[in-house]
Coordinates of C-alpha atoms (C1' of nucleotides) in Angstrom, one line a residue:
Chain A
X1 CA -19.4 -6.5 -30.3
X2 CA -15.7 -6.9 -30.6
X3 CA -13.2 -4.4 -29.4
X4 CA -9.5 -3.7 -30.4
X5 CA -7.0 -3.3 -27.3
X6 CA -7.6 0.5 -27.1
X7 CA -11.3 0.6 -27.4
X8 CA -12.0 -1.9 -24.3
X9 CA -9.6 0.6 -22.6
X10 CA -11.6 3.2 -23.4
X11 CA -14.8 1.5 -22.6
X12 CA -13.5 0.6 -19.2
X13 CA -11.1 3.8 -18.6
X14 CA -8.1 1.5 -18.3
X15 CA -4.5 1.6 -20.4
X16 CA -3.4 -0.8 -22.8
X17 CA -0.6 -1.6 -21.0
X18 CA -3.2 -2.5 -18.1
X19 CA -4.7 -5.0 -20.5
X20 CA -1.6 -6.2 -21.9
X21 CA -0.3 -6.8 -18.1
X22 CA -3.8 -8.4 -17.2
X23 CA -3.4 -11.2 -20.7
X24 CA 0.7 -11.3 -19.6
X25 CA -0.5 -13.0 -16.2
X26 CA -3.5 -14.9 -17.8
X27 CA -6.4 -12.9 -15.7
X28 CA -8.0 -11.9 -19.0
X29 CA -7.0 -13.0 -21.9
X30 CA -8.5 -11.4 -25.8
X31 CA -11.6 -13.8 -27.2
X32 CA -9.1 -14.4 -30.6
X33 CA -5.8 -12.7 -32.1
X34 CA -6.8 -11.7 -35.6
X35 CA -4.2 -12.5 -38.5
X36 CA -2.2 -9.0 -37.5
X37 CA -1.6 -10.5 -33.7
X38 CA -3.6 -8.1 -32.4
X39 CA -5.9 -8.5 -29.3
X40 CA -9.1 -8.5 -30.0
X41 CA -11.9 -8.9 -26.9
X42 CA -15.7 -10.0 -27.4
X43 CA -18.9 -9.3 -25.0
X44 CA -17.5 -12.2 -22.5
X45 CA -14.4 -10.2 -21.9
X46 CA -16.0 -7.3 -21.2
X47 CA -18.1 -8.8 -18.5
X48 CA -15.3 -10.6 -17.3
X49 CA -13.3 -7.1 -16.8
X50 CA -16.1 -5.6 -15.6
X51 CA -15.8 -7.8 -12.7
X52 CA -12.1 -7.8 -12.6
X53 CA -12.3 -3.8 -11.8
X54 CA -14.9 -4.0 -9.6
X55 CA -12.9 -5.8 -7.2
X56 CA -9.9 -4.1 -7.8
X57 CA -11.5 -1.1 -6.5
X58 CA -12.3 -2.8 -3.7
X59 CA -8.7 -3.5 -2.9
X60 CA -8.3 -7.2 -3.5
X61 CA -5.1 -8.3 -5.6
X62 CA -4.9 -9.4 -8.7
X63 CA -3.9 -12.5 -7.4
X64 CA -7.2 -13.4 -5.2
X65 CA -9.3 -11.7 -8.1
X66 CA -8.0 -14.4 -10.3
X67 CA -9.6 -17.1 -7.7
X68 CA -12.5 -14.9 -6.9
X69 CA -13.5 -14.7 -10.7
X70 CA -13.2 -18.4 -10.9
X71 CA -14.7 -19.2 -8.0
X72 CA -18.4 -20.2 -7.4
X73 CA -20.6 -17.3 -5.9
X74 CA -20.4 -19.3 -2.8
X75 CA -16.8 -19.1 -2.5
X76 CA -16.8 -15.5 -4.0
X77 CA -18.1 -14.6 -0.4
X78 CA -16.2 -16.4 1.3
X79 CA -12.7 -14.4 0.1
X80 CA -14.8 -11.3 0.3
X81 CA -14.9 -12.0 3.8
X82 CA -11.2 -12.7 4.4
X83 CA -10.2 -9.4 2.2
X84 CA -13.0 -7.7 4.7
X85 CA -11.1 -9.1 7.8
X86 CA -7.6 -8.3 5.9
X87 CA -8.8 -4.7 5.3
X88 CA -10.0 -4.7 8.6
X89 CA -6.6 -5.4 10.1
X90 CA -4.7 -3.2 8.4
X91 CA -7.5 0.0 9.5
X92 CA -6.1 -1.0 13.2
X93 CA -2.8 -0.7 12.8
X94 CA -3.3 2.5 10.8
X95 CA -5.2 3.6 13.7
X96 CA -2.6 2.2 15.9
X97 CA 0.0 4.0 13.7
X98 CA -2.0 7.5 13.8
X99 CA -2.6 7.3 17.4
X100 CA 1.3 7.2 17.5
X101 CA 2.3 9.6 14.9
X102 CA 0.3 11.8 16.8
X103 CA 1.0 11.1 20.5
X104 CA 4.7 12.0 18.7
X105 CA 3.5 15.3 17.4
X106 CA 2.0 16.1 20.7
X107 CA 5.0 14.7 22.6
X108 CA 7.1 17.1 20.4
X109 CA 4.6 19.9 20.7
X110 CA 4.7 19.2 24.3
X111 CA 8.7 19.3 24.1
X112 CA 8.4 22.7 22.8
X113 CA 6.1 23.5 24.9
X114 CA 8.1 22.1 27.8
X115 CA 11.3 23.5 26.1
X116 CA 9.2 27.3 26.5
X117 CA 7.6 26.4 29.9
X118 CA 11.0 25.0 31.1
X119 CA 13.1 27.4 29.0
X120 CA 10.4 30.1 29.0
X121 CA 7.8 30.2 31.1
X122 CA 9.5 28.4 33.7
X123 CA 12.7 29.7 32.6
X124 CA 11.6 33.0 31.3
X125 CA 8.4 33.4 32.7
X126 CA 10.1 33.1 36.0
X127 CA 12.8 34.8 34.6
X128 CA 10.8 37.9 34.3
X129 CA 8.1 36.8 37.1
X130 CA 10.8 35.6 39.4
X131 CA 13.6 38.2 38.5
X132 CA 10.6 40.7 39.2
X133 CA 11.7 40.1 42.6
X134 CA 15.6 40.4 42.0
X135 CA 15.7 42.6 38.9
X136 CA 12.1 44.0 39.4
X137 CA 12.4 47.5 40.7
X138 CA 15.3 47.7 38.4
X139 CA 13.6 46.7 34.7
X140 CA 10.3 48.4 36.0
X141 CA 12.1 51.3 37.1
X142 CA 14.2 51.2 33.7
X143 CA 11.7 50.0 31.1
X144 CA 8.6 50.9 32.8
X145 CA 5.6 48.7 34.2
X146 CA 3.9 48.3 31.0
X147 CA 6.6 46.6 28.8
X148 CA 7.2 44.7 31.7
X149 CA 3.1 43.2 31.1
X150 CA 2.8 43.5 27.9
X151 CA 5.6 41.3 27.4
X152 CA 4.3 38.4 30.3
X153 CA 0.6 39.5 27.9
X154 CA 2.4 38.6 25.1
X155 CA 4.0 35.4 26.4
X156 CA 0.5 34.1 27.4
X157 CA -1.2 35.3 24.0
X158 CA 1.3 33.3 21.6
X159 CA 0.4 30.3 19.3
X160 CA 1.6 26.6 19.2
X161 CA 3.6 28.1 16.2
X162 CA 4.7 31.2 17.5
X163 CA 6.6 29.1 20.1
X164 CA 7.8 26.6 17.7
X165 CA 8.9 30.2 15.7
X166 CA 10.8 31.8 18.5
X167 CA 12.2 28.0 19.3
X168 CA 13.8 28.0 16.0
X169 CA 15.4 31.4 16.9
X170 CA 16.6 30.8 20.0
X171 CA 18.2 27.4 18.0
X172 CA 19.5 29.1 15.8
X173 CA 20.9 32.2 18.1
X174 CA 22.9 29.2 20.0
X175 CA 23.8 27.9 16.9
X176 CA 25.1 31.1 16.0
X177 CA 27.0 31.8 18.4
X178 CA 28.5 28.5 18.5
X179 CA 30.0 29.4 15.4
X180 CA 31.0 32.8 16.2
X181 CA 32.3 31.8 19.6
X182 CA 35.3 29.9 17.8
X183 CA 36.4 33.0 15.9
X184 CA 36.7 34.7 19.9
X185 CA 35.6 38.6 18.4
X186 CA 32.3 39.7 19.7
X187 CA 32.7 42.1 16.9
X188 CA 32.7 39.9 13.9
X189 CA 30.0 39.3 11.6
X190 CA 28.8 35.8 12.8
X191 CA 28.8 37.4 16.4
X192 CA 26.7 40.5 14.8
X193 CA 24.0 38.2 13.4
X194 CA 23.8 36.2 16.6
X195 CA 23.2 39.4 18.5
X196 CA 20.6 40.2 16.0
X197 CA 18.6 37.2 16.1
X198 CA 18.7 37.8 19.8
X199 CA 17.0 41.0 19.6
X200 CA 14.3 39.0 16.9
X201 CA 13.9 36.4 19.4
X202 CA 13.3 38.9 22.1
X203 CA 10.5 41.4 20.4
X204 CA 8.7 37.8 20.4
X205 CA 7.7 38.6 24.1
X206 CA 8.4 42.3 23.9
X207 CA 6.6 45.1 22.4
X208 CA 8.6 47.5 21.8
X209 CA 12.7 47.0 20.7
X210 CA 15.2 49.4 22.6
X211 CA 18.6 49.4 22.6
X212 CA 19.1 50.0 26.0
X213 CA 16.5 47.3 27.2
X214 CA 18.2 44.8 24.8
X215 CA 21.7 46.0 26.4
X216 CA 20.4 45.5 29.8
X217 CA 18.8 42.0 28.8
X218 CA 22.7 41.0 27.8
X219 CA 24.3 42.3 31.4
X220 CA 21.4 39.9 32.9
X221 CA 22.7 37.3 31.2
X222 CA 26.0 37.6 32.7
X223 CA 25.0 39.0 36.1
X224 CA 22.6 35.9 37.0
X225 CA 23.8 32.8 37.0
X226 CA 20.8 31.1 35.7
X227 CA 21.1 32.4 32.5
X228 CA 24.8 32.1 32.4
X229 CA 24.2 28.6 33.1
X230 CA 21.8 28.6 30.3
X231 CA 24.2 30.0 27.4
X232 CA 27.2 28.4 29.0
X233 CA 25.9 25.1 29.1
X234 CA 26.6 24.8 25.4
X235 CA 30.7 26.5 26.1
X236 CA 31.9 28.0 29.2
X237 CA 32.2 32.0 28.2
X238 CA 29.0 32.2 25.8
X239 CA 27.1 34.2 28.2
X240 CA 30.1 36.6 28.4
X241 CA 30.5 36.5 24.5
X242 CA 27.0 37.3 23.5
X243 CA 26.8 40.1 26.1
X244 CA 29.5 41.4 24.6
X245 CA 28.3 40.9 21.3
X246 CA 24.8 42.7 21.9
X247 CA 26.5 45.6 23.6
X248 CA 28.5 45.7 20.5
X249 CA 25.2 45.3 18.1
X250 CA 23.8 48.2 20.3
X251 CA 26.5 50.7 20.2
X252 CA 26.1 50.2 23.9
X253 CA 29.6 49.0 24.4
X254 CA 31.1 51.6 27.3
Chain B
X1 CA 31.6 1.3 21.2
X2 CA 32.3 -0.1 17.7
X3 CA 30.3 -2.3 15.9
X4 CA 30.2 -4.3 12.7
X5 CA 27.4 -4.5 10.8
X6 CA 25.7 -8.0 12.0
X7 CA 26.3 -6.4 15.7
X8 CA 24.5 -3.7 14.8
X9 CA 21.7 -5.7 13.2
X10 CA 21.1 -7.6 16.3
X11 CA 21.0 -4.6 18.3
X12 CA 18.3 -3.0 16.7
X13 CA 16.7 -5.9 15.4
X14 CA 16.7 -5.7 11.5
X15 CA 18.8 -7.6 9.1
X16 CA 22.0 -6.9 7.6
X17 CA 20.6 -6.2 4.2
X18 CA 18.6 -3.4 5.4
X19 CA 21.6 -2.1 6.8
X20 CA 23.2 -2.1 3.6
X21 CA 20.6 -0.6 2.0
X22 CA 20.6 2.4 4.1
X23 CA 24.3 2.4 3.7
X24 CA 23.3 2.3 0.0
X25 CA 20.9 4.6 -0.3
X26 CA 22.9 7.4 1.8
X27 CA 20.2 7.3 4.8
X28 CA 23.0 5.4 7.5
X29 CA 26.7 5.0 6.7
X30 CA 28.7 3.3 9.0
X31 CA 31.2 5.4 11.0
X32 CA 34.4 4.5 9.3
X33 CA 35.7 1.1 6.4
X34 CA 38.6 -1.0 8.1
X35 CA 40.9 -2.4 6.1
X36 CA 39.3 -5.4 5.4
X37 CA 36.5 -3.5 3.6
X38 CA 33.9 -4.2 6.3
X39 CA 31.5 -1.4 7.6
X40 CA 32.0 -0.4 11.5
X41 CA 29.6 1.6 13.0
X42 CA 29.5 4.0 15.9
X43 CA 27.4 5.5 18.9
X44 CA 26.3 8.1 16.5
X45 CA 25.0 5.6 13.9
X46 CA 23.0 3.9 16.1
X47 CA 21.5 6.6 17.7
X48 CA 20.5 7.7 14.1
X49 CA 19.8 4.0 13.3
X50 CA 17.2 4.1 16.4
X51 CA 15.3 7.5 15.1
X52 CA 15.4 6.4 11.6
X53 CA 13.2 3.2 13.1
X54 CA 11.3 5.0 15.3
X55 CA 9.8 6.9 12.2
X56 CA 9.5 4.3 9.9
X57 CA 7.5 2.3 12.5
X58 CA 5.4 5.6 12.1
X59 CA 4.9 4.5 8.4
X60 CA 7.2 7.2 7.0
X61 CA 8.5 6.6 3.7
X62 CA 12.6 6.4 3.8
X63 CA 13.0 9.3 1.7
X64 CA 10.6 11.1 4.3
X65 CA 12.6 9.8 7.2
X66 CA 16.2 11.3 5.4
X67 CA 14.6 14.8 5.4
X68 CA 13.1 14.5 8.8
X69 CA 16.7 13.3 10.1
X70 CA 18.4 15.9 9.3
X71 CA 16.0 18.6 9.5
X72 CA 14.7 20.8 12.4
X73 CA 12.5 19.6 15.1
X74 CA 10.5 22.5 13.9
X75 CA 10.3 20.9 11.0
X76 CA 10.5 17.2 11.7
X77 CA 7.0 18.2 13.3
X78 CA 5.7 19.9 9.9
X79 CA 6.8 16.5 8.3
X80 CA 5.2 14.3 10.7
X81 CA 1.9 16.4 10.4
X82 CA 2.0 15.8 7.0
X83 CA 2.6 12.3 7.5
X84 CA -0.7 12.4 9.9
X85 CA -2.2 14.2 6.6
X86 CA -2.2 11.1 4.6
X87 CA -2.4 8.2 7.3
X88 CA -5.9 10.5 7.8
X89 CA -6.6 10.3 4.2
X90 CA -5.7 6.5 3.4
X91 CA -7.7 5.6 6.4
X92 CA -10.6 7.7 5.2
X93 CA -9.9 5.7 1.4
X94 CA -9.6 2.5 4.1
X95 CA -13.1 3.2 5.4
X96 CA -14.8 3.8 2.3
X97 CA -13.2 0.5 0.8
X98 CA -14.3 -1.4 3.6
X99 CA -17.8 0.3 3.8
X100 CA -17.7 -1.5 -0.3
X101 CA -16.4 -4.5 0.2
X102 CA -19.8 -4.8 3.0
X103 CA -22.0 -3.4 0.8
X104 CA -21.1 -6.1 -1.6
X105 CA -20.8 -9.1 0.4
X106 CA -24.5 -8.1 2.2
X107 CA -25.4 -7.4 -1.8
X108 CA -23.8 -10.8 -2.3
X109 CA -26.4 -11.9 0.3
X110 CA -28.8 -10.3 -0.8
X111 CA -28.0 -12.0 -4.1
X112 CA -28.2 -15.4 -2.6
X113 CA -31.4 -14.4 -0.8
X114 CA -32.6 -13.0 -4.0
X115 CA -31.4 -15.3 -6.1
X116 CA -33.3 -17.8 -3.9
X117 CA -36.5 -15.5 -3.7
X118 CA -36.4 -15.2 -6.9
X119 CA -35.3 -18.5 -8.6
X120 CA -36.1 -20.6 -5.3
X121 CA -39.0 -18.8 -3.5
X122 CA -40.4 -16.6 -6.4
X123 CA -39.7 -19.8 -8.8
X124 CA -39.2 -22.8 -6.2
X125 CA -41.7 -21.8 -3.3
X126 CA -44.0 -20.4 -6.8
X127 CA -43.2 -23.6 -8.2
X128 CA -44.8 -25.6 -5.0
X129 CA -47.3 -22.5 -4.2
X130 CA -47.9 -22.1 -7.8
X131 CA -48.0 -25.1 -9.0
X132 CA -50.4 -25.9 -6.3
X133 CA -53.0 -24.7 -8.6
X134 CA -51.4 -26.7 -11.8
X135 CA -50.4 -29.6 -10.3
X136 CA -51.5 -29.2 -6.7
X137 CA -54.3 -32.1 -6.6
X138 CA -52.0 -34.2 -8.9
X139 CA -48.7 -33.7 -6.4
X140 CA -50.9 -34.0 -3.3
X141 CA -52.6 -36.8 -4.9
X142 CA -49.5 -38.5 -6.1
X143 CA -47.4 -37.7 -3.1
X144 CA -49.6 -36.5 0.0
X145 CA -50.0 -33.5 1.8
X146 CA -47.5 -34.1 4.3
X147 CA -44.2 -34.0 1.7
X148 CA -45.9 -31.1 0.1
X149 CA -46.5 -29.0 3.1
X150 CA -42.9 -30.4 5.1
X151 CA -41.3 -29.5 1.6
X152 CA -42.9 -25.8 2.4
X153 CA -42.2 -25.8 5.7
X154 CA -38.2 -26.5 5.2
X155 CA -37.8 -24.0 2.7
X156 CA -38.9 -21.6 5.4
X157 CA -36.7 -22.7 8.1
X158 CA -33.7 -23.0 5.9
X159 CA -30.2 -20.4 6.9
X160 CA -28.5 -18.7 4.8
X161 CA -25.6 -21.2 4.5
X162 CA -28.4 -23.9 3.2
X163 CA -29.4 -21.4 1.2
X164 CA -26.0 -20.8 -0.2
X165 CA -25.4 -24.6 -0.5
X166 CA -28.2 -25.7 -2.1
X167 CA -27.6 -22.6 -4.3
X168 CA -23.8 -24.2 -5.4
X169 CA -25.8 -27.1 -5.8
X170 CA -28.0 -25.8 -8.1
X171 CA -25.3 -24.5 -10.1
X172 CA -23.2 -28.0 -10.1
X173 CA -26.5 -29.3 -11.4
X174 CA -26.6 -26.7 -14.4
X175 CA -22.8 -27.2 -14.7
X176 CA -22.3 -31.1 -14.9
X177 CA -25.6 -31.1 -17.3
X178 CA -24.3 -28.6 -19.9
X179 CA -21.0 -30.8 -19.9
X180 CA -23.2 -34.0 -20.1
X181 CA -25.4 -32.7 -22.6
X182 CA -22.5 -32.2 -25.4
X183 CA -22.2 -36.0 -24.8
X184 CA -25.6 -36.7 -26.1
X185 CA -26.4 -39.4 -23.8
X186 CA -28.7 -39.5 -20.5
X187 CA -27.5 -42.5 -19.8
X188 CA -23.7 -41.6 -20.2
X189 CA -21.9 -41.3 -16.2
X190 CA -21.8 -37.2 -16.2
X191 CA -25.7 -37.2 -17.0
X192 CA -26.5 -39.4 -14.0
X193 CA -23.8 -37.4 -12.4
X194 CA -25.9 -34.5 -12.6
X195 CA -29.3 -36.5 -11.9
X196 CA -27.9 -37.6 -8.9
X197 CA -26.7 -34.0 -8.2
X198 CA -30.5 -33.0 -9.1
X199 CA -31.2 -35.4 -6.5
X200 CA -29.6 -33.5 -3.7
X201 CA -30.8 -30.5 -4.3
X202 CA -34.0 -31.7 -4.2
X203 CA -33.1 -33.1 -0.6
X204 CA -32.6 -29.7 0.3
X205 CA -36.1 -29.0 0.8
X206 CA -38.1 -32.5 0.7
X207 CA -38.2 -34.5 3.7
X208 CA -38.1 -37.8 2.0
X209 CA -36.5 -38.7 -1.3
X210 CA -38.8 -40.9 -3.6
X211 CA -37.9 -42.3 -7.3
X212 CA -41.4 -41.8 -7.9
X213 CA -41.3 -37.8 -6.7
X214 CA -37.8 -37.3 -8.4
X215 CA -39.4 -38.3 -11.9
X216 CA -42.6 -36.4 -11.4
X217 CA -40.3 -33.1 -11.1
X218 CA -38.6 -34.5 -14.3
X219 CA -41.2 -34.5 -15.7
X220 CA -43.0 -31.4 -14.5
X221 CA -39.5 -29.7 -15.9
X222 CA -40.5 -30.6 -19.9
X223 CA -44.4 -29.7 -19.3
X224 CA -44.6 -26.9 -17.6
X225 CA -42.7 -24.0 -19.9
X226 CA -41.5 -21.9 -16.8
X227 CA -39.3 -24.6 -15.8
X228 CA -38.4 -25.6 -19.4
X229 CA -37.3 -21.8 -19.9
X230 CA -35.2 -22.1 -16.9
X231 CA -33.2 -25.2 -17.7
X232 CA -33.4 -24.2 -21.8
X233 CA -32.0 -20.6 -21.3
X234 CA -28.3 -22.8 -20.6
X235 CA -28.8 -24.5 -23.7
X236 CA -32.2 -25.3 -25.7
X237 CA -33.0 -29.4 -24.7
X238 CA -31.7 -29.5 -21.9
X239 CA -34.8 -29.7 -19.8
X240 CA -36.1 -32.7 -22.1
X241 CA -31.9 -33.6 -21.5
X242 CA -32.6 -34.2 -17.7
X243 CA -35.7 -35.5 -17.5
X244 CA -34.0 -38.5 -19.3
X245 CA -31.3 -38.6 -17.7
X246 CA -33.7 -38.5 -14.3
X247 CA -35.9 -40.8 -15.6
X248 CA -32.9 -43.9 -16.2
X249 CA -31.2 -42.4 -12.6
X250 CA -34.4 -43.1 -10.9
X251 CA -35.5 -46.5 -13.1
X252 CA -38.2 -45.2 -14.3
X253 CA -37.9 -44.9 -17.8
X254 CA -41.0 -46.5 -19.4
Chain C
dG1 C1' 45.5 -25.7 7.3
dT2 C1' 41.0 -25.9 7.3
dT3 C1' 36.4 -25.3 9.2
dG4 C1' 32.9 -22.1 10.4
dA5 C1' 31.3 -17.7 11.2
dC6 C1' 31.7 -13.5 9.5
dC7 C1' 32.2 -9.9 5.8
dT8 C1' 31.9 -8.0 0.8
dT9 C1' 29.5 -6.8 -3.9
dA10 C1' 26.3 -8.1 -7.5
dA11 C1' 22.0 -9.3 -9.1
dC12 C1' 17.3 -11.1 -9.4
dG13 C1' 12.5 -11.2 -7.3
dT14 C1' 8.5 -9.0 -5.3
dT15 C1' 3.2 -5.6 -7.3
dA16 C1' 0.8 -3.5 -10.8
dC17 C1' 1.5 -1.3 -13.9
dG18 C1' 4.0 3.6 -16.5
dT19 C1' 7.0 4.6 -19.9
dA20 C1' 9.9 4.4 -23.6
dA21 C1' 12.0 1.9 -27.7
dA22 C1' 11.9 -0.4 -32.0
dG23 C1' 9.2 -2.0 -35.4
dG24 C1' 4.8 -3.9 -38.0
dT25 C1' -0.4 -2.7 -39.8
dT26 C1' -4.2 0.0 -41.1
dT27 C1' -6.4 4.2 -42.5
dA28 C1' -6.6 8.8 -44.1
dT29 C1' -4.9 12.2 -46.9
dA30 C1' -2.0 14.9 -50.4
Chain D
dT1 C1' 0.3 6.0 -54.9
dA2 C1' 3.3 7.7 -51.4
dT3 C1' 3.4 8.9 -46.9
dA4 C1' 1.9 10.4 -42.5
dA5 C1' -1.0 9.5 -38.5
dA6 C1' -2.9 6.4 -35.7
dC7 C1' -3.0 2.1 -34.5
dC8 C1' -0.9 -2.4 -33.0
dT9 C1' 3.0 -5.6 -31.3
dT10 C1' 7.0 -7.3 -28.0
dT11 C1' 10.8 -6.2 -25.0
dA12 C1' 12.5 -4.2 -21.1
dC13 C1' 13.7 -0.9 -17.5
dG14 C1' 11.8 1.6 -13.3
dT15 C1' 9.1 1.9 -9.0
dA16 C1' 9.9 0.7 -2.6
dA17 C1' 12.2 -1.7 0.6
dC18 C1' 14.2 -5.0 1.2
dG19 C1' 14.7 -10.9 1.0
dT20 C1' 17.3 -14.1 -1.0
dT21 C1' 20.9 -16.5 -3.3
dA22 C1' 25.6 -16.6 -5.4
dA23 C1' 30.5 -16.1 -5.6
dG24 C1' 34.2 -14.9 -3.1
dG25 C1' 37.3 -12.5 0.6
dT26 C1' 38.6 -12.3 6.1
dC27 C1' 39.1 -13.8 10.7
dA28 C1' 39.4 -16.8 14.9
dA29 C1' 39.6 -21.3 16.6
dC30 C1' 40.8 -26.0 16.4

DNA sequence: GTTGACCTTAACGTTACGTAAAGGTTTATA
DNA sequence: TATAAACCTTTACGTAACGTTAAGGTCAAC
């Protein structure tokens, strides 16, 4: 049986350009070139590339196929076993690589979660734990006892990505007000949409949204001096600014 | 701190032309041009320098590593999870190649064992068992029952290597013949090449080598047909081909 | 002023093909 | 019989991430 160029293809579900390449760097060449120049490839061939794809699905180059075609059945192990160990090799430092990518991810994950427990839980969480004891009475006896819990519920109930979420908020709200902070009017527009992404970031831990809460959130932010170290941290007067800016956004401005 | 572009190389250990390229392909441009055309970088670059190798010893793809720079950390880690994606995937492809390439090299084995059970213990070991009945009284006659029953016995005890060599062997023998027979002559140096070859292999599982023994084979090869098949399926004569050639390697032509 | 160490751009080589481009051959059809 | 469709051919660029010359400009030291 003979076969043009595009019928072995067929036969072996390989391009033409595949066979062309493969004659090109002499790993199987056609049985004759009729009078046309075309390729033309008899039983012998067929066997031969038979063999050729089954180890190229096992990974080995063209290369080594080209000595493990030519090579005694002997030798034919013997570079099996070398592309073994090579294939071997390379599965530990993929595994080596994964077991890094992934101690990143978690390292990451861990630096949100250390940016919320720090920022958050140790931040906020003792912000609203901890400033029960300062503020307590007063946001209790303001908001109420439940929105008080619901909100620390709330903290304790949230995803891996709901963090990461309300991370990218409270970015971008300091990225915000960067921007705004330049222009020096808590009234602007930039200003506005920082004091809005506030209040997004915030009904992440709280329930229900009020004005007056959000208002009262702001005033904290000036009145303690860990949180003014918090927003001042990235320029000296933020914490003023944004209070400013929310009490603005709130129509709460006196 | 300023550097230029070899300084920089040495710091983080890569070569010039790879910062070039990442100058090139927009991933790392140095800081500022002097005068002289050369490319200074500064504190910034190399802290971007030292993320853009920390992920590409993660196996990220340049192109990969340009998003991930400047993108969140949100979602630097939605990239990197993706990343984890397909290091997971090409590991699984990793396993299922290497879980081939053992398949085939025990196959390969098996091959060796088979082609040894088969051609060697289904032909050999049935050629001595066998053959006991055919020519049992003549061989045990001619030769004793010691070579016959050592000849069994190290066929039994032979490894898998032996196995393999005397299988090479066997194929140098079939090889060197086929190239001897176009030449016509038994006599002629590739024929006695191969007799001697034949010899060998015979070594492989008699204890002692005798002229006498080595022509009695030869001869067994044109009388009985199952051997004939086996040396005439390479090319018809060729059993009769060897005999003679045996017969002048060993002296014993009449 | 010249040697050596540095810098520059340009361009080819690497693997296993994919993808045109430009043109010749064979077969089927109008 | 003309022509279109389906083949075939060679040539050559593109891919990823650089390594490696090659040809030539710059700078500090002797």
């Amino acid at each position: 049986m003979e076969y043009t160029i595009q019928k072995l293809g067929q036969l072996a579900g390989i391009s033409t350009r595949t066979l062309r390449y493969y004659d090109e760097i002499g790993i199987l060449k056609p049985s004759r070139i009729n009078s046309s120049g075309y390729r033309i490839y008899g039983q012998n061939e067929v066997d031969r590339l038979q063999q050729i794809l089954f180890f190229r699905e096992l990974g080995v180059s063209l290369e080594s196929i080209k000595e493990i075609i030519s090579a005694s059945s002997f030798d034919r192990e013997k570079v099996l076993k070398e592309h073994r160990e090579k294939l071997l090799e390379k599965r530990k430092q993929l595994d080596l690589l994964i077991e890094n990518v992934e101690k990143t991810i978690s390292s990451t994950e861990g630096k949100i979660k250390m940016t919320d427990k720090e920022k958050f839980e140790g931040f906020k969480q003792k912000m609203i734990d901890d400033n029960e004891k300062k503020y307590g009475k007063e946001i209790r006896g303001k908001y109420g006892d439940e929105v008080v819990d619901q909100s620390n519920q709330k903290l304790k109930n949230m995803t891996q990505e709901q963090y990461a979420e309300m991370e990218r908020l409270s970015a971008d709200v300091i990225e915000t007000l960067k921007k705004a902070f330049a222009t020096g009017d808590p009234a602007e527009e930039l200003a506005q949409k920082a004091a809005d992404l506030h209040r997004q970031w915030l009904c992440y831990s709280w329930n229900s949204y009020s004005k007056e809460a959000h208002a009262g959130v702001a005033q904290m932010y000036v009145d303690d001096e860990r949180f003014t170290a918090y927003y001042d941290a990235e320029q000296p007067g933020m914490a003023k600014f944004l209070r400013d800016a929310i009490f603005i956004y709130t129509g709460m401005k006196k």
